[in-house]
CSV table of C-alpha atoms in Angstrom, one decimal:
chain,number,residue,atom,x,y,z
A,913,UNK,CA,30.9,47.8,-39.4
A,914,UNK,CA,30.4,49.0,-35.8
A,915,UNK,CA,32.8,48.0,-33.2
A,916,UNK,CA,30.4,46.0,-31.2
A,917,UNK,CA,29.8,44.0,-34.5
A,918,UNK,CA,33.6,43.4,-35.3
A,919,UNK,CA,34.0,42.0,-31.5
A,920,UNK,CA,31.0,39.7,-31.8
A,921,UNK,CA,32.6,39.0,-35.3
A,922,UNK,CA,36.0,38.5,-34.0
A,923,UNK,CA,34.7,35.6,-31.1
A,924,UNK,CA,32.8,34.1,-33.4
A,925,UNK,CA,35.4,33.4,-35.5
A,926,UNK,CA,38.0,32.9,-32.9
A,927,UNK,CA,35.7,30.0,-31.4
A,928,UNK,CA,35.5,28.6,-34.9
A,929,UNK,CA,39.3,28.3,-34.8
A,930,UNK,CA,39.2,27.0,-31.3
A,931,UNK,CA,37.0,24.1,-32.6
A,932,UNK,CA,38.4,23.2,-35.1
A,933,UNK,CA,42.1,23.3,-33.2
A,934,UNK,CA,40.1,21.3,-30.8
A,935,UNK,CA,38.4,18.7,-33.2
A,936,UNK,CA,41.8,18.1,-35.2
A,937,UNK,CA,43.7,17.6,-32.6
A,938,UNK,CA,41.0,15.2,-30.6
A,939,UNK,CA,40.1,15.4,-27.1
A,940,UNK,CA,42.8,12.4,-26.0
A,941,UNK,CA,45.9,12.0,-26.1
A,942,UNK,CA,49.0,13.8,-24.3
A,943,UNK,CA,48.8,17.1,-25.7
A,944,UNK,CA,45.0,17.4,-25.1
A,945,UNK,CA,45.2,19.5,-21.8
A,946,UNK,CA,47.4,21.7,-23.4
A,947,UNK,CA,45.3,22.4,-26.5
A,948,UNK,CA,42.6,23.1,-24.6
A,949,UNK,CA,44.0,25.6,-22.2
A,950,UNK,CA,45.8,27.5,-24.8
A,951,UNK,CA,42.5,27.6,-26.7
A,952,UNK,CA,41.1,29.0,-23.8
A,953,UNK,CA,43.6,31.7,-23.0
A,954,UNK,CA,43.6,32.5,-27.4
A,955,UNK,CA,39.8,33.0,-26.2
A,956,UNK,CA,40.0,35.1,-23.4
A,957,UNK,CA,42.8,37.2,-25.0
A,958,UNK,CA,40.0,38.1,-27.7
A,959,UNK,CA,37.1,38.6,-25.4
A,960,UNK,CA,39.6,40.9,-23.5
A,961,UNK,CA,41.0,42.7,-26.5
A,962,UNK,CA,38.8,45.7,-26.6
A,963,UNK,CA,39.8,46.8,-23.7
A,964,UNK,CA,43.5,47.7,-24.6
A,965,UNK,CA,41.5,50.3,-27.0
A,966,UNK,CA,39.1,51.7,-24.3
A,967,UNK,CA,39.4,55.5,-23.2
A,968,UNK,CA,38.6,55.1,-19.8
A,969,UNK,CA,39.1,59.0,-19.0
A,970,UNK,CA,36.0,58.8,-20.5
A,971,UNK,CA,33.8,57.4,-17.9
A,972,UNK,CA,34.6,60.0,-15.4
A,973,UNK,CA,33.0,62.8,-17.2
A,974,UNK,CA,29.2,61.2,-17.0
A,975,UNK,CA,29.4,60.8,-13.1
A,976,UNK,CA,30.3,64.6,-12.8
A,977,UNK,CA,27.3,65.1,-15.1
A,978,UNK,CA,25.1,63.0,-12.8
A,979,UNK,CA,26.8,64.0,-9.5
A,980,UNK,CA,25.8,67.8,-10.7
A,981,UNK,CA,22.6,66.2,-11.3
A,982,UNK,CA,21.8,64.8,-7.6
A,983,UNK,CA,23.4,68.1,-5.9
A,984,UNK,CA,20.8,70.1,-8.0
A,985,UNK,CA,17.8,67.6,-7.1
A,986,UNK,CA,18.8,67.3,-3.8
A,987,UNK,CA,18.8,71.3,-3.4
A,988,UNK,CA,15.7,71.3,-4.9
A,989,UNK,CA,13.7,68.8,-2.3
A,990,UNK,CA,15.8,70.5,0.6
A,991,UNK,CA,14.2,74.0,-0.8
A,992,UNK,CA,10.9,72.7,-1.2
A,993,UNK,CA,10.5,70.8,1.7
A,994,UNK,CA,11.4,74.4,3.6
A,995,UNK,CA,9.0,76.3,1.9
A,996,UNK,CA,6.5,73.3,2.5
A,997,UNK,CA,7.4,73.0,6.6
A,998,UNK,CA,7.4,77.5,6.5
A,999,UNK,CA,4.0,76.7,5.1
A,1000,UNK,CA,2.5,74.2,7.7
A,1001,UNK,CA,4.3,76.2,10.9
A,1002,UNK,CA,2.3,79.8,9.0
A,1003,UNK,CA,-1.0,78.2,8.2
A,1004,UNK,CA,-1.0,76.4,11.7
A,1005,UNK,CA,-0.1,79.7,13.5
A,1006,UNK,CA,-2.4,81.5,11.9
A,1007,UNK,CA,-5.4,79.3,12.4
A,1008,UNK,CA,-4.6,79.1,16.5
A,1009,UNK,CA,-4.8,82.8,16.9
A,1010,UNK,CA,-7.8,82.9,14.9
A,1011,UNK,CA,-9.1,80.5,17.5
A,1012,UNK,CA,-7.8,82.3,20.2
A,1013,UNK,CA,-9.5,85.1,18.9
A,1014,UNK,CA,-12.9,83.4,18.0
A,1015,UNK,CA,-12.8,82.8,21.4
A,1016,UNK,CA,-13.1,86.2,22.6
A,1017,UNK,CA,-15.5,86.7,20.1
A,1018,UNK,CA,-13.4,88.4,17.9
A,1019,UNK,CA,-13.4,88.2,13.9
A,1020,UNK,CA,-9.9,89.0,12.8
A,1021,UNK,CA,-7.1,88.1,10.3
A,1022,UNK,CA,-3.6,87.2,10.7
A,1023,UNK,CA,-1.0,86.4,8.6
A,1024,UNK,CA,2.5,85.2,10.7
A,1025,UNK,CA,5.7,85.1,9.0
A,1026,UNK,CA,8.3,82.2,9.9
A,1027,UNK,CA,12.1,82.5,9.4
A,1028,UNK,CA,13.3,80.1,7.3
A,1029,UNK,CA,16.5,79.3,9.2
A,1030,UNK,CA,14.7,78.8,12.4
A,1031,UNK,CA,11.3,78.0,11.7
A,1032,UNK,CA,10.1,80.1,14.1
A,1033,UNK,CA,7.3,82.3,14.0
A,1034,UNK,CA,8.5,86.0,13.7
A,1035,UNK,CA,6.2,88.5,12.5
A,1036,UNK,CA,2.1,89.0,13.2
A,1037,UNK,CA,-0.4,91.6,11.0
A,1038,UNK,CA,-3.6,90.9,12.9
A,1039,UNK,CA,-5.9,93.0,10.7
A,1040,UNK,CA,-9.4,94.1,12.6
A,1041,UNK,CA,-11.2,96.3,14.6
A,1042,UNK,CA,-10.9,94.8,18.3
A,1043,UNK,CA,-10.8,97.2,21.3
A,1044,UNK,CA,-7.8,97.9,23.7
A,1045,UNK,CA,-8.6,94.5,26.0
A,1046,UNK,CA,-8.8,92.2,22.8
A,1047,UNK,CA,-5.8,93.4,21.2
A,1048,UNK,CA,-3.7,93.2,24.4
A,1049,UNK,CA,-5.2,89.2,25.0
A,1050,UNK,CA,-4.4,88.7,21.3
A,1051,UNK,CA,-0.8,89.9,21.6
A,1052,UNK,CA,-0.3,88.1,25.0
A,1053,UNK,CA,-0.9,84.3,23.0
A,1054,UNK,CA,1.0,85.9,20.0
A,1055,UNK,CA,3.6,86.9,22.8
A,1056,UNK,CA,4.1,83.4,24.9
A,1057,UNK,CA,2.2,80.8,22.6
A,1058,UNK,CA,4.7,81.7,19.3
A,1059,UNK,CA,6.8,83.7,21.0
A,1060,UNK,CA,6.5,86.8,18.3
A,1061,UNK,CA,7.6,89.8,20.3
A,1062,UNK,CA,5.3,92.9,20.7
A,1063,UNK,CA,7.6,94.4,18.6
A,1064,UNK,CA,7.1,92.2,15.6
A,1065,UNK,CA,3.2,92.4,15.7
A,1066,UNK,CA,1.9,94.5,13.4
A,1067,UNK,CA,-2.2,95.7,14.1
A,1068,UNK,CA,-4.3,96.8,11.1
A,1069,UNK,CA,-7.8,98.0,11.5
């Protein structure tokens, strides 16, 4: 037998004996207060017995396990929400100089990389043919719009 069955076993019978303590003794009388109360500390003293037994040492080891658990999750969503916020601030960057540069009439790509500590925009490859004026407009939004020095900007043609 398991040992949840034995303790279900074991206040079954012990309210068995309580009743019939109870129903010999009757429910009047002087010593009736008594009875009952020590019935009812012979009952808690079984419901309570299992735990004189119980290894509590134990239950520390599952929170470590989910502790571990959360850190790793919560590593994970802080990861992932970076790589998700580096992809917004990119796509978004890219897509405003390729405004900018529609709006000189100028067909170009550009691909901006964004440092994942700051967020910030720090590296340009504008790939296309665009003559001297172009390019210098194009670096001048790259320059003060995102701030990517003319160092970091890369031109392909």
């Amino acid at each position: 037998m398991n040992a949840v069955a034995r303790y279900l076993m074991t206040l079954v019978c012990g309210g068995i004996l309580v009743s019939l303590v109870l129903a010999i003794g009757g429910n009047s009388g002087s010593g009736a207060r008594i009875r009952k109360m020590l019935c009812g500390m012979f009952m808690a003293l079984i419901a309570i017995s299992p735990l004189r037994s119980f290894d509590f040492s134990d239950l520390d080891n599952p929170w470590h396990d989910y502790s571990a658990m959360a850190q790793s999750a919560s590593s994970s969503g802080i990861s992932q929400a970076a790589d998700t916020m580096i992809s917004i601030i990119s796509e978004q960057s890219e897509a405003y100089i390729l405004d900018k540069a529609e709006a000189l009439g100028v067909s170009v790509n550009v691909d901006i990389e964004v440092d994942r500590k700051s967020f910030q925009p720090v590296f340009a490859t504008i790939t296309g043919r665009v003559t001297p004026y172009e390019k210098e407009m194009i670096s001048g939004f790259l320059t003060e719009d995102l701030l990517i020095e003319r160092s970091a900007q890369q031109w392909r043609n």
